[in-house]
Short mmCIF file of C-alpha atoms in Angstrom, two decimals:
data_model
loop_
_atom_site.label_atom_id
_atom_site.label_comp_id
_atom_site.label_asym_id
_atom_site.label_seq_id
_atom_site.Cartn_x
_atom_site.Cartn_y
_atom_site.Cartn_z
CA MET J 25 74.65 -173.08 73.00
CA LEU J 26 73.47 -176.23 74.76
CA PHE J 27 72.91 -174.20 77.93
CA VAL J 28 71.01 -171.49 76.04
CA TRP J 29 68.76 -174.05 74.36
CA ILE J 30 67.89 -175.89 77.58
CA ALA J 31 67.52 -172.73 79.66
CA LEU J 32 65.26 -170.86 77.22
CA TRP J 33 62.99 -173.80 76.49
CA ALA J 34 62.79 -174.62 80.21
CA ILE J 35 61.71 -171.02 80.91
CA ALA J 36 59.25 -171.10 78.00
CA PHE J 37 57.52 -174.25 79.24
CA PHE J 38 57.63 -173.08 82.86
CA LEU J 39 55.92 -169.79 82.00
CA LEU J 40 53.32 -171.49 79.84
CA ALA J 41 52.53 -174.08 82.51
CA SER J 42 52.34 -171.48 85.29
CA ASP J 43 49.58 -169.35 83.78
CA PRO J 44 48.47 -170.43 80.28
CA LYS J 45 45.45 -168.09 80.34
CA ALA J 46 47.50 -164.90 80.66
CA GLN J 47 48.22 -163.42 77.22
CA THR J 48 51.38 -161.62 78.38
CA VAL J 49 52.84 -164.80 79.86
CA ARG J 50 52.03 -166.78 76.70
CA ARG J 51 53.74 -164.20 74.50
CA LEU J 52 56.86 -164.07 76.64
CA SER J 53 56.92 -167.85 76.53
CA ARG J 54 56.98 -167.60 72.72
CA VAL J 55 59.93 -165.18 72.86
CA ALA J 56 61.89 -167.68 74.96
CA PHE J 57 60.85 -170.59 72.74
CA CYS J 58 61.89 -168.81 69.52
CA GLY J 59 65.22 -167.83 71.07
CA GLY J 60 65.75 -171.41 72.22
CA ALA J 61 64.94 -172.67 68.72
CA GLY J 62 67.97 -170.79 67.37
CA ALA J 63 70.18 -172.29 70.08
CA PHE J 64 68.77 -175.74 69.26
CA ALA J 65 69.68 -175.21 65.61
CA ALA J 66 73.23 -174.30 66.66
CA VAL J 67 73.50 -177.43 68.84
CA LEU J 68 72.42 -179.57 65.86
CA ASP J 69 74.92 -177.79 63.61
CA PHE J 70 77.93 -177.98 65.95
CA GLN J 71 77.34 -181.19 67.92
CA PHE J 72 74.67 -183.65 66.80
CA ILE J 73 75.08 -183.55 63.01
CA PRO J 74 78.93 -183.65 63.03
CA TYR J 75 78.78 -186.57 65.48
CA LEU J 76 76.43 -188.51 63.17
CA GLN J 77 78.54 -187.71 60.11
CA THR J 78 81.62 -189.09 61.84
CA ASN J 79 80.15 -192.18 63.47
CA TYR J 80 77.14 -193.21 61.37
CA GLU J 81 77.88 -192.97 57.65
CA GLU J 82 74.72 -194.95 56.86
CA GLY J 83 72.53 -192.37 58.60
CA VAL J 84 72.23 -190.05 55.58
CA GLY J 85 68.45 -189.84 55.83
CA LEU J 86 68.57 -188.89 59.51
CA ILE J 87 71.22 -186.24 58.82
CA ARG J 88 69.08 -184.70 56.07
CA ALA J 89 66.09 -184.65 58.42
CA LEU J 90 68.16 -182.94 61.10
CA ASP J 91 69.40 -180.42 58.52
CA SER J 92 65.77 -179.53 57.80
CA VAL J 93 65.02 -179.22 61.54
CA LYS J 94 68.09 -177.02 61.91
CA ALA J 95 66.90 -174.73 59.12
CA CYS J 96 63.43 -174.44 60.65
CA GLY J 97 64.88 -173.68 64.09
CA SER J 98 67.17 -171.02 62.70
CA LEU J 99 64.38 -169.31 60.72
CA LEU J 100 62.03 -169.51 63.70
CA SER J 101 64.63 -167.73 65.82
CA TYR J 102 65.50 -164.97 63.33
CA TYR J 103 61.91 -164.22 62.35
CA GLY J 104 60.10 -165.23 65.53
CA VAL J 105 62.02 -163.36 68.24
CA PRO J 106 61.35 -159.77 67.00
CA TYR J 107 57.72 -160.59 66.20
CA ALA J 108 57.00 -162.34 69.51
CA PHE J 109 58.87 -159.68 71.49
CA LEU J 110 56.87 -156.80 70.02
CA LEU J 111 53.58 -158.58 70.74
CA PHE J 112 54.79 -159.26 74.29
CA ALA J 113 55.66 -155.58 74.79
CA LEU J 114 52.24 -154.45 73.54
CA SER J 115 50.48 -156.77 75.99
CA PHE J 116 52.86 -156.16 78.91
CA ARG J 117 52.12 -152.43 78.84
CA PRO J 118 48.84 -152.32 76.87
CA ALA J 119 48.28 -149.52 74.39
CA ALA J 120 44.90 -147.90 73.84
CA LEU J 121 43.73 -149.86 70.79
CA SER J 122 40.27 -150.75 69.63
CA ARG J 123 39.16 -154.38 69.72
CA ASN J 124 39.43 -154.70 65.92
CA TRP J 125 42.95 -153.31 65.91
CA ARG J 126 44.01 -155.69 68.68
CA LYS J 127 42.83 -158.61 66.55
CA ALA J 128 44.35 -157.32 63.30
CA LEU J 129 47.74 -156.21 64.65
CA PRO J 130 49.33 -159.69 65.03
CA VAL J 131 48.41 -160.43 61.40
CA ILE J 132 49.73 -157.08 60.14
CA LEU J 133 53.03 -157.56 61.97
CA LEU J 134 53.47 -160.91 60.19
CA LEU J 135 53.59 -159.27 56.74
CA PRO J 136 57.36 -158.49 56.74
CA ILE J 137 58.09 -162.10 57.70
CA VAL J 138 55.86 -163.44 54.94
CA GLY J 139 57.54 -161.05 52.48
CA CYS J 140 61.02 -162.23 53.48
CA LEU J 141 60.03 -165.87 53.15
CA LEU J 142 58.53 -165.30 49.70
CA PHE J 143 60.90 -162.79 48.11
CA THR J 144 64.37 -163.27 49.62
CA PRO J 145 66.84 -166.12 48.94
CA ALA J 146 66.15 -169.41 50.68
CA TYR J 147 67.96 -170.56 53.81
CA ASN J 148 71.60 -171.57 53.58
CA GLU J 149 74.18 -172.12 56.31
CA THR J 150 76.13 -168.95 55.57
CA TYR J 151 73.13 -166.65 55.15
CA PRO J 152 70.16 -168.23 56.95
CA VAL J 153 68.25 -165.00 56.28
CA THR J 154 68.96 -161.93 54.15
CA PHE J 155 70.30 -159.77 56.98
CA LYS J 156 70.38 -156.55 54.95
CA VAL J 157 66.61 -156.87 54.45
CA VAL J 158 65.54 -158.39 57.78
CA VAL J 159 67.39 -155.73 59.78
CA TRP J 160 64.98 -153.04 58.49
CA TRP J 161 61.97 -154.54 60.23
CA ALA J 162 63.47 -156.71 63.01
CA VAL J 163 65.38 -153.86 64.65
CA PRO J 164 62.39 -151.46 64.64
CA TYR J 165 60.22 -154.21 66.16
CA ILE J 166 62.67 -154.74 69.02
CA VAL J 167 63.48 -151.06 69.55
CA TYR J 168 59.83 -150.01 69.55
CA GLY J 169 58.92 -152.84 71.96
CA THR J 170 61.73 -151.82 74.31
CA VAL J 171 60.80 -148.13 74.27
CA HIS J 172 57.14 -149.03 74.77
CA ILE J 173 57.96 -150.99 77.95
CA LEU J 174 60.38 -148.38 79.31
CA VAL J 175 58.11 -145.39 78.70
CA ARG J 176 54.94 -146.96 80.05
CA ARG J 177 56.21 -147.61 83.57
CA PRO J 178 53.72 -148.79 86.24
CA ARG J 179 52.35 -146.10 88.54
CA ASN J 180 51.68 -148.59 91.32
CA LEU J 181 54.83 -149.03 93.41
CA ALA J 182 53.73 -152.52 94.38
CA PHE J 183 54.61 -153.70 90.88
CA SER J 184 57.91 -151.75 90.48
CA PRO J 185 60.31 -154.56 91.50
CA THR J 186 58.61 -156.99 89.10
CA TYR J 187 58.77 -154.38 86.35
CA TRP J 188 62.52 -153.88 86.74
CA VAL J 189 63.14 -157.63 86.92
CA VAL J 190 61.37 -157.93 83.55
CA CYS J 191 63.45 -155.06 82.14
CA ILE J 192 66.75 -156.66 83.15
CA ALA J 193 65.86 -160.30 82.46
CA VAL J 194 64.11 -159.70 79.12
CA LEU J 195 65.09 -156.36 77.59
CA THR J 196 68.84 -156.66 78.12
CA PRO J 197 69.30 -160.06 76.39
CA VAL J 198 66.89 -159.15 73.59
CA LEU J 199 68.63 -155.83 72.85
CA LEU J 200 72.12 -157.33 72.88
CA SER J 201 70.94 -160.25 70.75
CA MET J 202 69.47 -157.74 68.30
CA VAL J 203 72.94 -156.29 67.80
CA MET J 204 74.57 -159.70 67.41
CA ASN J 205 71.87 -161.34 65.29
CA TYR J 206 70.79 -158.51 62.96
CA VAL J 207 72.85 -155.31 63.13
CA LEU J 208 76.38 -156.72 62.92
CA PRO J 209 75.52 -159.46 60.35
CA SER J 210 73.98 -156.77 58.12
CA PHE J 211 77.49 -155.25 57.98
CA GLY J 212 79.07 -158.61 57.11
CA HIS J 213 80.02 -159.78 60.65
CA LEU J 214 78.48 -163.24 60.63
CA ARG J 215 77.99 -165.83 63.39
CA MET J 216 78.12 -163.19 66.12
CA TRP J 217 75.30 -165.06 67.82
CA VAL J 218 77.87 -167.28 69.54
CA TYR J 219 78.27 -164.48 72.11
CA ASN J 220 74.59 -164.62 73.04
CA THR J 221 75.37 -167.29 75.62
CA TRP J 222 76.68 -164.66 78.04
CA PHE J 223 73.69 -162.35 77.63
CA VAL J 224 71.17 -165.16 77.99
CA GLY J 225 73.05 -166.51 81.01
CA VAL J 226 72.69 -163.16 82.79
CA GLY J 227 69.01 -162.99 81.85
CA VAL J 228 68.34 -166.51 83.16
CA ALA J 229 70.12 -165.70 86.44
CA VAL J 230 68.05 -162.54 86.90
CA PHE J 231 64.89 -164.49 86.03
CA VAL J 232 65.56 -167.15 88.68
CA ILE J 233 66.57 -164.65 91.39
CA GLY J 234 63.67 -162.34 90.58
CA LEU J 235 61.17 -165.20 90.51
CA PHE J 236 61.85 -166.14 94.12
CA THR J 237 62.50 -162.60 95.41
CA TYR J 238 59.96 -160.27 93.80
CA GLY J 239 58.09 -162.46 91.34
CA PHE J 240 58.24 -162.50 87.56
CA MET J 241 55.34 -161.76 85.21
CA GLY J 242 52.95 -162.56 88.02
CA VAL J 243 54.27 -166.14 88.29
CA ARG J 244 55.31 -165.86 91.94
CA VAL J 245 52.10 -164.00 92.64
CA LEU J 246 50.20 -166.88 91.01
CA ILE J 247 52.05 -169.47 93.10
CA ASP J 248 51.42 -167.50 96.31
CA ARG J 249 47.78 -167.00 95.34
CA ARG J 250 47.22 -170.72 94.82
CA ARG J 251 48.94 -171.48 98.12
CA LEU J 252 46.81 -168.92 99.97
CA ASP J 253 43.62 -170.10 98.27
CA SER J 254 44.42 -173.70 99.24
CA THR J 255 45.20 -172.67 102.83
CA PHE J 256 42.02 -170.62 103.10
CA ARG J 257 39.91 -173.48 101.76
CA ALA J 258 41.42 -175.79 104.37
CA VAL J 259 40.75 -173.24 107.10
CA THR J 260 37.18 -172.75 105.85
CA SER J 261 36.48 -176.49 105.96
CA GLY J 262 38.13 -176.89 109.36
CA THR J 263 36.36 -173.97 111.00
CA ALA J 264 33.01 -175.08 109.57
CA ILE J 265 33.41 -178.49 111.25
CA LEU J 266 34.74 -176.88 114.43
CA ASN J 267 31.92 -174.34 114.43
CA HIS J 268 29.31 -177.09 114.23
CA ALA J 269 30.88 -179.20 116.98
CA ILE J 270 31.60 -176.40 119.45
CA LYS J 271 28.27 -174.67 118.82
CA ASN J 272 26.46 -177.84 119.82
CA ASP J 273 28.55 -178.26 122.97
CA ALA J 274 28.21 -174.56 123.84
CA GLY J 275 24.45 -174.93 123.46
CA LYS J 276 24.45 -177.86 125.87
CA MET J 277 26.54 -175.85 128.35
CA ARG J 278 24.10 -172.98 128.14
CA LEU J 279 21.07 -175.28 128.58
CA PHE J 280 22.42 -176.98 131.69
CA ALA J 281 23.76 -173.69 133.08
CA GLU J 282 20.27 -172.21 132.77
CA LYS J 283 18.89 -175.21 134.70
CA MET J 284 21.59 -174.76 137.35
CA LYS J 285 20.79 -171.07 137.59
CA ALA J 286 17.06 -171.72 138.02
CA TYR J 287 17.72 -174.41 140.66
CA ALA J 288 20.17 -172.15 142.52
CA ALA J 289 17.62 -169.33 142.54
CA GLN J 290 14.87 -171.65 143.85
CA THR J 291 17.04 -173.07 146.62
CA ASN J 292 18.69 -169.72 147.42
CA GLN J 293 22.25 -170.99 146.81
CA ALA J 294 24.26 -167.84 146.05
CA GLU J 295 27.54 -169.65 145.32
CA LEU J 296 25.89 -172.06 142.86
CA LEU J 297 24.09 -169.12 141.23
CA ALA J 298 27.45 -167.35 140.71
CA ASP J 299 28.95 -170.53 139.24
CA ALA J 300 26.02 -170.86 136.83
CA GLU J 301 26.46 -167.23 135.73
CA THR J 302 30.15 -167.91 135.10
CA VAL J 303 29.33 -170.95 132.93
CA LEU J 304 26.72 -168.93 130.99
CA SER J 305 29.19 -166.11 130.44
CA ALA J 306 31.86 -168.57 129.25
CA SER J 307 29.49 -170.26 126.81
CA LEU J 308 28.44 -166.88 125.42
CA HIS J 309 32.09 -165.84 125.02
CA MET J 310 32.84 -169.10 123.17
CA GLN J 311 29.95 -168.48 120.78
CA GLU J 312 31.07 -164.88 120.12
CA MET J 313 34.63 -165.96 119.35
CA LEU J 314 33.41 -168.80 117.16
CA ALA J 315 31.05 -166.49 115.26
CA LYS J 316 33.89 -164.01 114.62
CA VAL J 317 36.16 -166.71 113.20
CA HIS J 318 33.33 -168.19 111.13
CA ARG J 319 32.41 -164.83 109.58
CA ARG J 320 36.01 -164.33 108.47
CA THR J 321 36.49 -167.79 107.01
CA GLU J 322 33.15 -168.74 105.47
CA ASP J 323 32.84 -168.83 101.69
CA LEU J 324 31.93 -165.32 100.59
CA ARG J 325 28.84 -164.65 98.50
CA LEU J 326 28.86 -161.24 96.89
CA GLU J 327 25.77 -159.07 96.54
CA VAL J 328 27.00 -156.44 94.13
CA ARG J 329 25.35 -153.14 93.32
CA GLU J 330 26.39 -149.96 91.59
CA LEU J 331 28.08 -147.46 93.89
CA ASP J 332 30.58 -144.62 94.12
CA PRO J 333 33.89 -146.11 95.38
CA ALA J 334 35.11 -142.74 96.67
CA GLU J 335 31.97 -142.38 98.79
CA LEU J 336 32.37 -145.95 100.07
CA ILE J 337 35.91 -145.11 101.20
CA ARG J 338 34.76 -141.92 102.97
CA SER J 339 31.91 -143.63 104.80
CA THR J 340 34.13 -146.54 105.85
CA LEU J 341 36.88 -144.29 107.22
CA ALA J 342 34.40 -141.98 108.99
CA SER J 343 33.85 -144.64 111.65
CA PHE J 344 37.54 -144.51 112.56
CA GLU J 345 37.66 -140.78 113.39
CA PRO J 346 37.31 -141.30 117.18
CA ARG J 347 40.27 -143.70 117.10
CA LEU J 348 42.67 -141.52 115.13
CA GLU J 349 43.95 -139.45 118.11
CA ASP J 350 47.15 -137.80 116.77
CA ILE J 351 47.04 -139.68 113.47
CA LYS J 352 46.69 -137.40 110.44
CA LEU J 353 44.33 -138.75 107.76
CA ASN J 354 45.14 -137.85 104.14
CA LEU J 355 42.56 -138.65 101.45
CA THR J 356 43.25 -138.48 97.70
CA LEU J 357 40.27 -139.88 95.84
CA ALA J 358 39.53 -140.11 92.13
CA GLU J 359 36.00 -138.74 91.83
CA GLY J 360 33.22 -139.50 89.42
CA TRP J 361 33.65 -143.28 89.13
CA ARG J 362 30.81 -145.78 89.38
CA CYS J 363 31.39 -149.52 89.70
CA ARG J 364 29.66 -152.68 90.86
CA LEU J 365 30.84 -153.93 94.26
CA ASP J 366 29.51 -155.66 97.33
CA SER J 367 29.50 -152.57 99.53
CA ALA J 368 29.35 -154.53 102.80
CA GLN J 369 32.22 -156.89 101.95
CA ALA J 370 34.42 -154.28 100.23
CA GLY J 371 33.81 -151.81 103.07
CA GLU J 372 34.66 -154.45 105.67
CA ALA J 373 37.83 -155.38 103.78
CA LEU J 374 38.94 -151.73 103.68
CA ALA J 375 38.02 -151.36 107.36
CA ASN J 376 40.25 -154.32 108.25
CA VAL J 377 43.19 -152.84 106.36
CA ALA J 378 42.65 -149.38 107.89
CA ALA J 379 42.27 -150.86 111.40
CA ASN J 380 45.58 -152.69 111.04
CA ALA J 381 47.26 -149.46 109.93
CA ILE J 382 45.82 -147.44 112.83
CA GLU J 383 46.75 -150.07 115.41
CA ALA J 384 50.28 -150.26 114.01
CA MET J 385 50.82 -146.50 114.47
CA LYS J 386 49.65 -146.54 118.12
CA GLY J 387 47.90 -143.17 117.98
CA ARG J 388 50.59 -141.17 116.17
CA GLY J 389 51.56 -140.88 112.49
CA GLU J 390 49.99 -140.44 109.05
CA LEU J 391 47.35 -142.60 107.39
CA SER J 392 47.12 -141.94 103.66
CA VAL J 393 44.27 -143.46 101.66
CA ALA J 394 44.05 -142.95 97.89
CA LEU J 395 41.75 -144.11 95.12
CA ILE J 396 43.80 -144.16 91.93
CA ALA J 397 42.34 -144.77 88.48
CA GLY J 398 44.72 -146.52 86.10
CA LYS J 399 44.10 -147.54 82.51
CA ARG J 400 42.73 -150.96 83.45
CA GLU J 401 42.12 -150.86 87.19
CA LEU J 402 40.96 -148.87 90.19
CA THR J 403 43.44 -149.13 93.06
CA VAL J 404 42.80 -148.31 96.70
CA GLU J 405 46.12 -147.59 98.43
CA VAL J 406 46.27 -147.55 102.24
CA ARG J 407 49.64 -146.34 103.53
CA ASP J 408 50.72 -145.91 107.15
CA THR J 409 53.85 -144.62 108.87
CA GLY J 410 53.95 -147.38 111.46
CA PRO J 411 56.92 -149.59 112.37
CA GLY J 412 56.56 -151.68 109.20
CA MET J 413 57.42 -155.34 108.77
CA ASP J 414 60.45 -157.24 107.62
CA LYS J 415 60.28 -159.55 104.59
CA ALA J 416 59.49 -162.64 106.65
CA GLN J 417 56.56 -160.95 108.40
CA ALA J 418 55.24 -159.40 105.18
CA ALA J 419 55.35 -162.79 103.44
CA LYS J 420 53.12 -164.29 106.16
CA ALA J 421 50.74 -161.33 106.55
CA LEU J 422 48.06 -162.84 104.29
CA GLU J 423 48.13 -166.25 105.94
CA PRO J 424 45.12 -167.06 108.15
CA PHE J 425 45.73 -166.77 111.92
CA TYR J 426 49.11 -165.02 111.52
CA THR J 427 49.25 -161.87 113.65
CA THR J 428 51.94 -159.57 115.04
CA LYS J 429 49.65 -158.31 117.81
CA GLY J 430 50.68 -160.92 120.36
CA GLY J 431 47.21 -162.38 120.78
CA ALA J 432 45.79 -159.23 122.36
CA GLY J 433 42.01 -159.00 122.52
CA LEU J 434 40.10 -161.03 119.94
CA SER J 435 42.67 -160.67 117.17
CA PHE J 436 42.84 -163.93 115.21
CA GLY J 437 44.97 -162.73 112.30
CA LEU J 438 42.03 -162.97 109.89
CA GLY J 439 41.62 -159.33 108.85
CA LEU J 440 44.04 -159.30 105.90
CA PRO J 441 43.19 -162.86 104.74
CA TYR J 442 39.52 -161.85 104.72
CA ALA J 443 40.34 -158.69 102.71
CA TYR J 444 42.39 -160.84 100.31
CA GLN J 445 39.43 -163.17 99.76
CA VAL J 446 37.07 -160.23 99.19
CA MET J 447 39.40 -158.88 96.50
CA ARG J 448 39.68 -162.30 94.85
CA LYS J 449 35.89 -162.64 94.79
CA HIS J 450 35.71 -159.26 92.99
CA GLY J 451 38.26 -160.47 90.42
CA GLY J 452 40.91 -158.20 91.91
CA SER J 453 44.05 -158.58 93.99
CA LEU J 454 45.65 -157.41 97.22
CA HIS J 455 49.35 -156.59 97.45
CA LEU J 456 51.40 -155.50 100.42
CA ARG J 457 54.68 -153.59 100.63
CA SER J 458 56.39 -152.94 103.93
CA LYS J 459 59.75 -151.82 105.24
CA PRO J 460 60.88 -151.70 108.87
CA GLY J 461 60.99 -148.14 110.18
CA VAL J 462 59.16 -146.75 107.13
CA GLY J 463 55.66 -148.20 107.23
CA THR J 464 53.32 -150.42 105.27
CA SER J 465 51.32 -149.92 102.08
CA VAL J 466 48.43 -152.15 101.05
CA TYR J 467 47.12 -152.01 97.48
CA MET J 468 43.59 -153.25 96.75
CA THR J 469 43.27 -153.44 92.96
CA PHE J 470 39.91 -153.79 91.19
CA PRO J 471 40.13 -154.49 87.42
CA LYS J 472 37.74 -152.08 85.68
CA ARG J 473 36.36 -154.87 83.52
CA SER J 474 35.55 -157.07 86.53
CA VAL J 475 33.71 -154.37 88.47
CA LYS J 476 32.26 -152.65 85.35
CA ALA J 477 33.83 -149.32 86.28
CA VAL J 478 32.52 -146.27 84.42
CA TRP J 479 33.64 -142.67 84.81
CA MET J 480 30.91 -140.06 85.00
CA GLU J 481 31.84 -136.63 83.69
CA GLY J 482 32.56 -133.87 86.17
CA GLY J 483 34.85 -135.68 88.60
CA ASN J 484 38.60 -135.79 89.21
CA ARG J 485 39.27 -138.84 87.07
CA ASN J 486 42.66 -139.99 88.35
CA GLY J 487 42.77 -138.87 91.97
#
């Protein structure tokens, strides 16, 4: 039980520290903390208290205090795990509830716990809770929460690995613990919780592996997002300084080249005139390259207005028609939605993603673009049938100046990082899934609340 206690409380504090503002993360942290409280009570019962009783006979007061802590930990585990788990399930896959119901539900769900505390026998070591009573609300809480998560699967494939990691790391230990902590004790099989160590151990292993492979409850996404934000801020500061310095020097080059050109023309020196033209052309090229980098890395200021996202997608993709060649374009757009976006920035972000997809397919394949309306977000999916990327390439795709195009043309590897920043400024997110030989999918997700999305009657609502 020592392992279970340390592991669950470590996970609880890690989740809470990673994203304390996210309700789902906070509630899962409570599940882990309540489970760890039961393991802590067992550690006190089997290790600390017996050790004190054997070696410190004068420590009666401390032993009584630890007995009280043990009782509180045990009750917190038995009553807290089903309650916290159900609230976690309802926030992990949100149900359509009014604002008043969302506020009242946590209080309503507390009523069985309050009833057990008031009207069932007090805690004792043999029967910490009245199992034959508690089982009638604890099991339904856990079963309903599990079914709620399993039935309400995410439609967006970008979140599928994370979803299944949560199912294995959370649902499996909770369900097995339900059997050991409530069902079997209600039939007289007590202290079955000693077998929870194995279930929790598997859950912790899946949590750690999933955290670093796919992400867990958005934690890895949060870590990556902070890293990318920090990198982009550094790039923004660096390019601003570089832009200022080079622009001044390029201006001096242009000024003196103009003087050289005028002098060469006056003195009829053809070779000097050609050299001056070369210097002018080089200075102009430097300024164009610098301007392109600066536009992609400067701090974005949104100018939002109400628009039709489906129409924005159509107009953005229309400019690519001459470049499609043998690429088949498939559009599936949810119609009738209005939202507030910066049309220039959002259109440019989509254009960058689409351009990458078209270049990857080299004139042959399928480009599928969809606008999908979920319960809480509008998602633009751009999918190509290009060569795809391996995990290492996909992990670096959002980093500034990373490109797989070999430095051809004026590609600086800023298209996807720019699109990522545009999505962040809109309160949304950008996710990428890719597999070698299959293709790449990019998901641009706009939370409906952030962009004030409203559906107007008469359209195809879901796409």
